[in-house]
């Protein structure tokens, strides 16, 4: 540490926000980002967000004009439509609620 309280870093060291850890996407030990994803899983997440048109959460879509969002979806031609990392939403079964009315006939009070 220098006199100003800052750490002196070797210029060859790169500070990119990654640290070694277990990727939450693939369980491999590798450099992971702040989401806990390795580079491969982070790329899968980005493609999934673009597939789902989740522009607000995609780092790739950041600072892209809204009229050009659909151009980002060209990844579907290369990687397909199927989600790679995000689990697809389960289809809900019929949500009909049975509302059987009970008859008061034949019941004594």
Short mmCIF file of N, CA and C in Angstrom, two decimals:
data_model
loop_
_atom_site.label_atom_id
_atom_site.label_comp_id
_atom_site.label_asym_id
_atom_site.label_seq_id
_atom_site.Cartn_x
_atom_site.Cartn_y
_atom_site.Cartn_z
N UNK A 1 0.85 -1.16 0.00
CA UNK A 1 0.00 0.00 0.00
C UNK A 1 0.90 1.24 0.00
N UNK A 2 0.52 2.24 -0.77
CA UNK A 2 1.32 3.45 -0.80
C UNK A 2 0.82 4.45 0.24
N UNK A 3 1.43 5.63 0.29
CA UNK A 3 1.09 6.62 1.32
C UNK A 3 -0.34 7.11 1.22
N UNK A 4 -0.92 7.08 0.04
CA UNK A 4 -2.29 7.56 -0.13
C UNK A 4 -3.33 6.51 0.26
N UNK A 5 -2.87 5.32 0.65
CA UNK A 5 -3.80 4.28 1.05
C UNK A 5 -4.25 3.41 -0.11
N UNK A 6 -3.67 3.62 -1.30
CA UNK A 6 -4.03 2.82 -2.47
C UNK A 6 -3.03 1.69 -2.63
N UNK A 7 -3.50 0.61 -3.20
CA UNK A 7 -2.62 -0.51 -3.47
C UNK A 7 -1.87 -0.25 -4.77
N UNK A 8 -0.58 -0.54 -4.75
CA UNK A 8 0.21 -0.44 -5.97
C UNK A 8 0.01 -1.71 -6.77
N UNK A 9 -0.46 -1.58 -7.99
CA UNK A 9 -0.71 -2.74 -8.82
C UNK A 9 0.36 -2.86 -9.89
N UNK A 10 0.74 -4.06 -10.14
CA UNK A 10 1.66 -4.35 -11.22
C UNK A 10 0.94 -4.01 -12.53
N UNK A 11 1.54 -3.22 -13.43
CA UNK A 11 0.85 -2.85 -14.68
C UNK A 11 0.43 -4.04 -15.53
N UNK A 12 1.08 -5.19 -15.31
CA UNK A 12 0.70 -6.36 -16.11
C UNK A 12 -0.57 -7.02 -15.58
N UNK A 13 -0.99 -6.65 -14.34
CA UNK A 13 -2.22 -7.22 -13.79
C UNK A 13 -3.43 -6.53 -14.42
N UNK A 14 -4.38 -7.31 -14.81
CA UNK A 14 -5.59 -6.75 -15.43
C UNK A 14 -6.72 -6.86 -14.43
N UNK A 15 -7.37 -5.75 -14.19
CA UNK A 15 -8.52 -5.76 -13.29
C UNK A 15 -9.76 -5.70 -14.17
N UNK A 16 -10.44 -6.81 -14.30
CA UNK A 16 -11.62 -6.85 -15.18
C UNK A 16 -12.88 -7.25 -14.42
N UNK A 17 -12.81 -7.33 -13.12
CA UNK A 17 -14.00 -7.69 -12.35
C UNK A 17 -14.20 -9.17 -12.19
N UNK A 18 -13.41 -10.00 -12.86
CA UNK A 18 -13.54 -11.45 -12.74
C UNK A 18 -12.68 -11.95 -11.59
N UNK A 19 -13.12 -13.04 -10.99
CA UNK A 19 -12.36 -13.71 -9.96
C UNK A 19 -12.53 -15.21 -10.15
N UNK A 20 -11.62 -15.99 -9.63
CA UNK A 20 -11.73 -17.44 -9.76
C UNK A 20 -12.81 -17.95 -8.83
N UNK A 21 -13.65 -18.80 -9.37
CA UNK A 21 -14.73 -19.38 -8.57
C UNK A 21 -15.45 -20.44 -9.37
N UNK A 22 -16.47 -21.01 -8.75
CA UNK A 22 -17.26 -22.04 -9.42
C UNK A 22 -18.42 -21.37 -10.16
N UNK A 23 -18.50 -21.62 -11.44
CA UNK A 23 -19.57 -21.03 -12.26
C UNK A 23 -20.91 -21.62 -11.83
N UNK A 24 -21.90 -20.76 -11.61
CA UNK A 24 -23.22 -21.23 -11.21
C UNK A 24 -24.00 -21.82 -12.38
N UNK A 25 -23.50 -21.62 -13.60
CA UNK A 25 -24.17 -22.16 -14.77
C UNK A 25 -23.72 -23.56 -15.13
N UNK A 26 -22.40 -23.80 -15.04
CA UNK A 26 -21.86 -25.09 -15.50
C UNK A 26 -21.09 -25.84 -14.41
N UNK A 27 -20.94 -25.24 -13.24
CA UNK A 27 -20.24 -25.85 -12.10
C UNK A 27 -18.76 -26.08 -12.32
N UNK A 28 -18.17 -25.46 -13.35
CA UNK A 28 -16.73 -25.58 -13.57
C UNK A 28 -16.00 -24.48 -12.81
N UNK A 29 -14.78 -24.76 -12.38
CA UNK A 29 -13.96 -23.78 -11.70
C UNK A 29 -13.26 -22.95 -12.77
N UNK A 30 -13.52 -21.64 -12.80
CA UNK A 30 -12.98 -20.76 -13.82
C UNK A 30 -13.13 -19.32 -13.35
N UNK A 31 -12.54 -18.37 -14.06
CA UNK A 31 -12.82 -16.97 -13.74
C UNK A 31 -14.31 -16.70 -13.97
N UNK A 32 -14.97 -16.11 -12.98
CA UNK A 32 -16.39 -15.81 -13.08
C UNK A 32 -16.62 -14.32 -12.89
N UNK A 33 -17.73 -13.83 -13.41
CA UNK A 33 -18.05 -12.41 -13.30
C UNK A 33 -18.87 -12.15 -12.03
N UNK A 34 -19.42 -10.96 -11.92
CA UNK A 34 -20.19 -10.59 -10.73
C UNK A 34 -21.48 -11.40 -10.58
N UNK A 35 -21.94 -12.03 -11.65
CA UNK A 35 -23.12 -12.90 -11.59
C UNK A 35 -22.75 -14.34 -11.25
N UNK A 36 -21.45 -14.61 -11.16
CA UNK A 36 -20.99 -15.96 -10.87
C UNK A 36 -20.97 -16.85 -12.10
N UNK A 37 -20.89 -16.24 -13.30
CA UNK A 37 -20.90 -16.99 -14.56
C UNK A 37 -19.55 -16.90 -15.26
N UNK A 38 -19.10 -18.03 -15.82
CA UNK A 38 -17.89 -18.02 -16.63
C UNK A 38 -18.22 -17.35 -17.97
N UNK A 39 -17.22 -17.13 -18.79
CA UNK A 39 -17.43 -16.44 -20.07
C UNK A 39 -18.42 -17.18 -20.97
N UNK A 40 -18.31 -18.51 -21.03
CA UNK A 40 -19.22 -19.29 -21.88
C UNK A 40 -20.67 -19.17 -21.41
N UNK A 41 -20.89 -19.32 -20.12
CA UNK A 41 -22.26 -19.24 -19.59
C UNK A 41 -22.80 -17.82 -19.67
N UNK A 42 -21.95 -16.83 -19.50
CA UNK A 42 -22.39 -15.44 -19.64
C UNK A 42 -22.85 -15.17 -21.07
N UNK A 43 -22.13 -15.73 -22.05
CA UNK A 43 -22.53 -15.57 -23.46
C UNK A 43 -23.88 -16.25 -23.70
N UNK A 44 -24.08 -17.42 -23.10
CA UNK A 44 -25.37 -18.12 -23.23
C UNK A 44 -26.50 -17.30 -22.62
N UNK A 45 -26.24 -16.71 -21.45
CA UNK A 45 -27.24 -15.87 -20.80
C UNK A 45 -27.61 -14.68 -21.69
N UNK A 46 -26.60 -14.02 -22.26
CA UNK A 46 -26.86 -12.88 -23.14
C UNK A 46 -27.72 -13.29 -24.33
N UNK A 47 -27.39 -14.43 -24.94
CA UNK A 47 -28.19 -14.90 -26.09
C UNK A 47 -29.62 -15.21 -25.65
N UNK A 48 -29.79 -15.81 -24.47
CA UNK A 48 -31.13 -16.12 -23.97
C UNK A 48 -31.94 -14.85 -23.72
N UNK A 49 -31.31 -13.83 -23.14
CA UNK A 49 -32.01 -12.57 -22.89
C UNK A 49 -32.44 -11.93 -24.20
N UNK A 50 -31.59 -12.02 -25.22
CA UNK A 50 -31.96 -11.47 -26.53
C UNK A 50 -33.08 -12.28 -27.15
N UNK A 51 -33.02 -13.60 -27.02
CA UNK A 51 -34.11 -14.45 -27.54
C UNK A 51 -35.45 -14.07 -26.92
N UNK A 52 -35.42 -13.77 -25.63
CA UNK A 52 -36.65 -13.43 -24.91
C UNK A 52 -37.01 -11.95 -25.00
N UNK A 53 -36.22 -11.20 -25.76
CA UNK A 53 -36.42 -9.75 -25.91
C UNK A 53 -36.41 -9.03 -24.56
N UNK A 54 -35.54 -9.49 -23.66
CA UNK A 54 -35.40 -8.88 -22.34
C UNK A 54 -34.30 -7.83 -22.42
N UNK A 55 -34.61 -6.74 -23.13
CA UNK A 55 -33.62 -5.71 -23.43
C UNK A 55 -33.11 -5.02 -22.18
N UNK A 56 -33.92 -4.91 -21.17
CA UNK A 56 -33.53 -4.21 -19.94
C UNK A 56 -32.46 -4.93 -19.14
N UNK A 57 -32.32 -6.22 -19.32
CA UNK A 57 -31.33 -6.99 -18.56
C UNK A 57 -30.12 -7.41 -19.40
N UNK A 58 -30.15 -7.16 -20.68
CA UNK A 58 -29.06 -7.57 -21.57
C UNK A 58 -27.97 -6.51 -21.64
N UNK A 59 -26.74 -6.92 -21.30
CA UNK A 59 -25.61 -6.00 -21.43
C UNK A 59 -25.31 -5.72 -22.90
N UNK A 60 -25.61 -6.66 -23.77
CA UNK A 60 -25.38 -6.47 -25.20
C UNK A 60 -26.29 -5.39 -25.76
N UNK A 61 -27.50 -5.30 -25.24
CA UNK A 61 -28.47 -4.33 -25.74
C UNK A 61 -28.27 -2.93 -25.13
N UNK A 62 -27.39 -2.83 -24.15
CA UNK A 62 -27.15 -1.55 -23.50
C UNK A 62 -26.62 -0.54 -24.53
N UNK A 63 -27.18 0.63 -24.54
CA UNK A 63 -26.79 1.73 -25.43
C UNK A 63 -27.10 1.46 -26.90
N UNK A 64 -27.87 0.42 -27.20
CA UNK A 64 -28.31 0.18 -28.57
C UNK A 64 -29.66 0.89 -28.73
N UNK A 65 -29.84 1.68 -29.77
CA UNK A 65 -31.13 2.35 -29.96
C UNK A 65 -32.27 1.32 -30.04
N UNK A 66 -33.40 1.66 -29.47
CA UNK A 66 -34.54 0.75 -29.41
C UNK A 66 -34.95 0.23 -30.78
N UNK A 67 -34.81 1.04 -31.82
CA UNK A 67 -35.21 0.60 -33.16
C UNK A 67 -34.28 -0.47 -33.72
N UNK A 68 -33.13 -0.68 -33.08
CA UNK A 68 -32.18 -1.69 -33.57
C UNK A 68 -32.17 -2.96 -32.73
N UNK A 69 -33.05 -3.05 -31.73
CA UNK A 69 -33.10 -4.23 -30.87
C UNK A 69 -33.34 -5.51 -31.67
N UNK A 70 -34.27 -5.46 -32.59
CA UNK A 70 -34.61 -6.67 -33.35
C UNK A 70 -33.43 -7.17 -34.19
N UNK A 71 -32.53 -6.27 -34.58
CA UNK A 71 -31.35 -6.70 -35.33
C UNK A 71 -30.45 -7.59 -34.48
N UNK A 72 -30.48 -7.40 -33.16
CA UNK A 72 -29.69 -8.24 -32.26
C UNK A 72 -30.15 -9.70 -32.30
N UNK A 73 -31.38 -9.90 -32.68
CA UNK A 73 -31.94 -11.26 -32.68
C UNK A 73 -31.42 -12.12 -33.83
N UNK A 74 -30.44 -11.62 -34.56
CA UNK A 74 -29.80 -12.43 -35.60
C UNK A 74 -29.10 -13.64 -35.00
N UNK A 75 -28.85 -13.62 -33.71
CA UNK A 75 -28.21 -14.77 -33.05
C UNK A 75 -29.05 -16.02 -33.18
N UNK A 76 -30.36 -15.85 -33.35
CA UNK A 76 -31.24 -17.01 -33.47
C UNK A 76 -30.88 -17.82 -34.71
N UNK A 77 -30.52 -17.16 -35.78
CA UNK A 77 -30.14 -17.87 -37.01
C UNK A 77 -28.89 -18.71 -36.79
N UNK A 78 -27.98 -18.21 -35.95
CA UNK A 78 -26.72 -18.93 -35.71
C UNK A 78 -26.82 -19.96 -34.60
N UNK A 79 -27.53 -19.63 -33.52
CA UNK A 79 -27.56 -20.50 -32.34
C UNK A 79 -28.89 -21.21 -32.12
N UNK A 80 -29.92 -20.87 -32.87
CA UNK A 80 -31.22 -21.51 -32.73
C UNK A 80 -32.13 -20.79 -31.76
N UNK A 81 -33.37 -21.24 -31.70
CA UNK A 81 -34.39 -20.59 -30.88
C UNK A 81 -34.42 -21.10 -29.45
N UNK A 82 -33.88 -22.27 -29.21
CA UNK A 82 -33.97 -22.88 -27.89
C UNK A 82 -33.09 -22.15 -26.88
N UNK A 83 -33.63 -21.94 -25.67
CA UNK A 83 -32.87 -21.30 -24.60
C UNK A 83 -31.71 -22.20 -24.20
N UNK A 84 -30.56 -21.58 -23.92
CA UNK A 84 -29.36 -22.33 -23.59
C UNK A 84 -29.10 -22.40 -22.08
N UNK A 85 -29.37 -21.33 -21.36
CA UNK A 85 -29.05 -21.30 -19.93
C UNK A 85 -30.28 -21.06 -19.07
N UNK A 86 -31.14 -20.16 -19.48
CA UNK A 86 -32.34 -19.86 -18.71
C UNK A 86 -33.33 -21.00 -18.86
N UNK A 87 -33.86 -21.46 -17.75
CA UNK A 87 -34.84 -22.53 -17.79
C UNK A 87 -36.13 -21.99 -18.39
N UNK A 88 -36.72 -22.71 -19.34
CA UNK A 88 -37.97 -22.22 -19.93
C UNK A 88 -39.08 -22.24 -18.90
N UNK A 89 -40.00 -21.31 -19.04
CA UNK A 89 -41.13 -21.25 -18.12
C UNK A 89 -41.99 -22.48 -18.31
N UNK A 90 -42.43 -23.04 -17.20
CA UNK A 90 -43.32 -24.19 -17.27
C UNK A 90 -44.70 -23.70 -17.67
N UNK A 91 -45.31 -24.46 -18.57
CA UNK A 91 -46.66 -24.09 -18.96
C UNK A 91 -47.60 -24.44 -17.82
N UNK A 92 -48.44 -23.51 -17.51
CA UNK A 92 -49.39 -23.73 -16.42
C UNK A 92 -50.52 -24.60 -16.91
N UNK A 93 -50.86 -25.54 -16.09
CA UNK A 93 -52.02 -26.37 -16.41
C UNK A 93 -53.27 -25.52 -16.29
N UNK A 94 -54.36 -26.05 -16.75
CA UNK A 94 -55.62 -25.31 -16.68
C UNK A 94 -55.84 -24.76 -15.29
N UNK A 95 -56.09 -23.49 -15.23
CA UNK A 95 -56.25 -22.86 -13.93
C UNK A 95 -57.71 -22.70 -13.56
N UNK A 96 -58.54 -23.59 -14.10
CA UNK A 96 -59.95 -23.51 -13.78
C UNK A 96 -60.18 -23.98 -12.37
N UNK A 97 -60.91 -23.21 -11.65
CA UNK A 97 -61.22 -23.56 -10.28
C UNK A 97 -62.59 -24.19 -10.26
N UNK A 98 -62.68 -25.34 -9.65
CA UNK A 98 -63.97 -26.02 -9.54
C UNK A 98 -64.82 -25.29 -8.51
N UNK A 99 -65.97 -24.86 -8.97
CA UNK A 99 -66.87 -24.14 -8.06
C UNK A 99 -68.18 -24.89 -7.96
N UNK A 100 -68.09 -26.06 -7.37
CA UNK A 100 -69.31 -26.84 -7.19
C UNK A 100 -70.17 -26.22 -6.12
N UNK A 101 -71.43 -26.09 -6.43
CA UNK A 101 -72.34 -25.55 -5.43
C UNK A 101 -72.98 -26.72 -4.70
N UNK A 102 -73.02 -26.59 -3.43
CA UNK A 102 -73.67 -27.63 -2.63
C UNK A 102 -75.14 -27.32 -2.52
N UNK A 103 -75.87 -28.34 -2.63
CA UNK A 103 -77.32 -28.19 -2.52
C UNK A 103 -77.71 -28.33 -1.06
N UNK A 104 -78.61 -27.49 -0.66
CA UNK A 104 -79.12 -27.55 0.71
C UNK A 104 -80.31 -28.50 0.79
N UNK A 105 -80.68 -29.09 -0.32
CA UNK A 105 -81.82 -29.99 -0.32
C UNK A 105 -81.49 -31.25 0.46
N UNK A 106 -82.39 -31.68 1.22
CA UNK A 106 -82.24 -32.93 1.94
C UNK A 106 -81.39 -32.81 3.20
N UNK A 107 -80.92 -31.62 3.47
CA UNK A 107 -80.14 -31.47 4.69
C UNK A 107 -81.05 -30.92 5.78
N UNK A 108 -80.97 -31.55 6.92
CA UNK A 108 -81.80 -31.05 8.01
C UNK A 108 -80.98 -30.16 8.90
N UNK A 109 -81.67 -29.18 9.49
CA UNK A 109 -80.95 -28.25 10.32
C UNK A 109 -80.99 -28.65 11.77
#
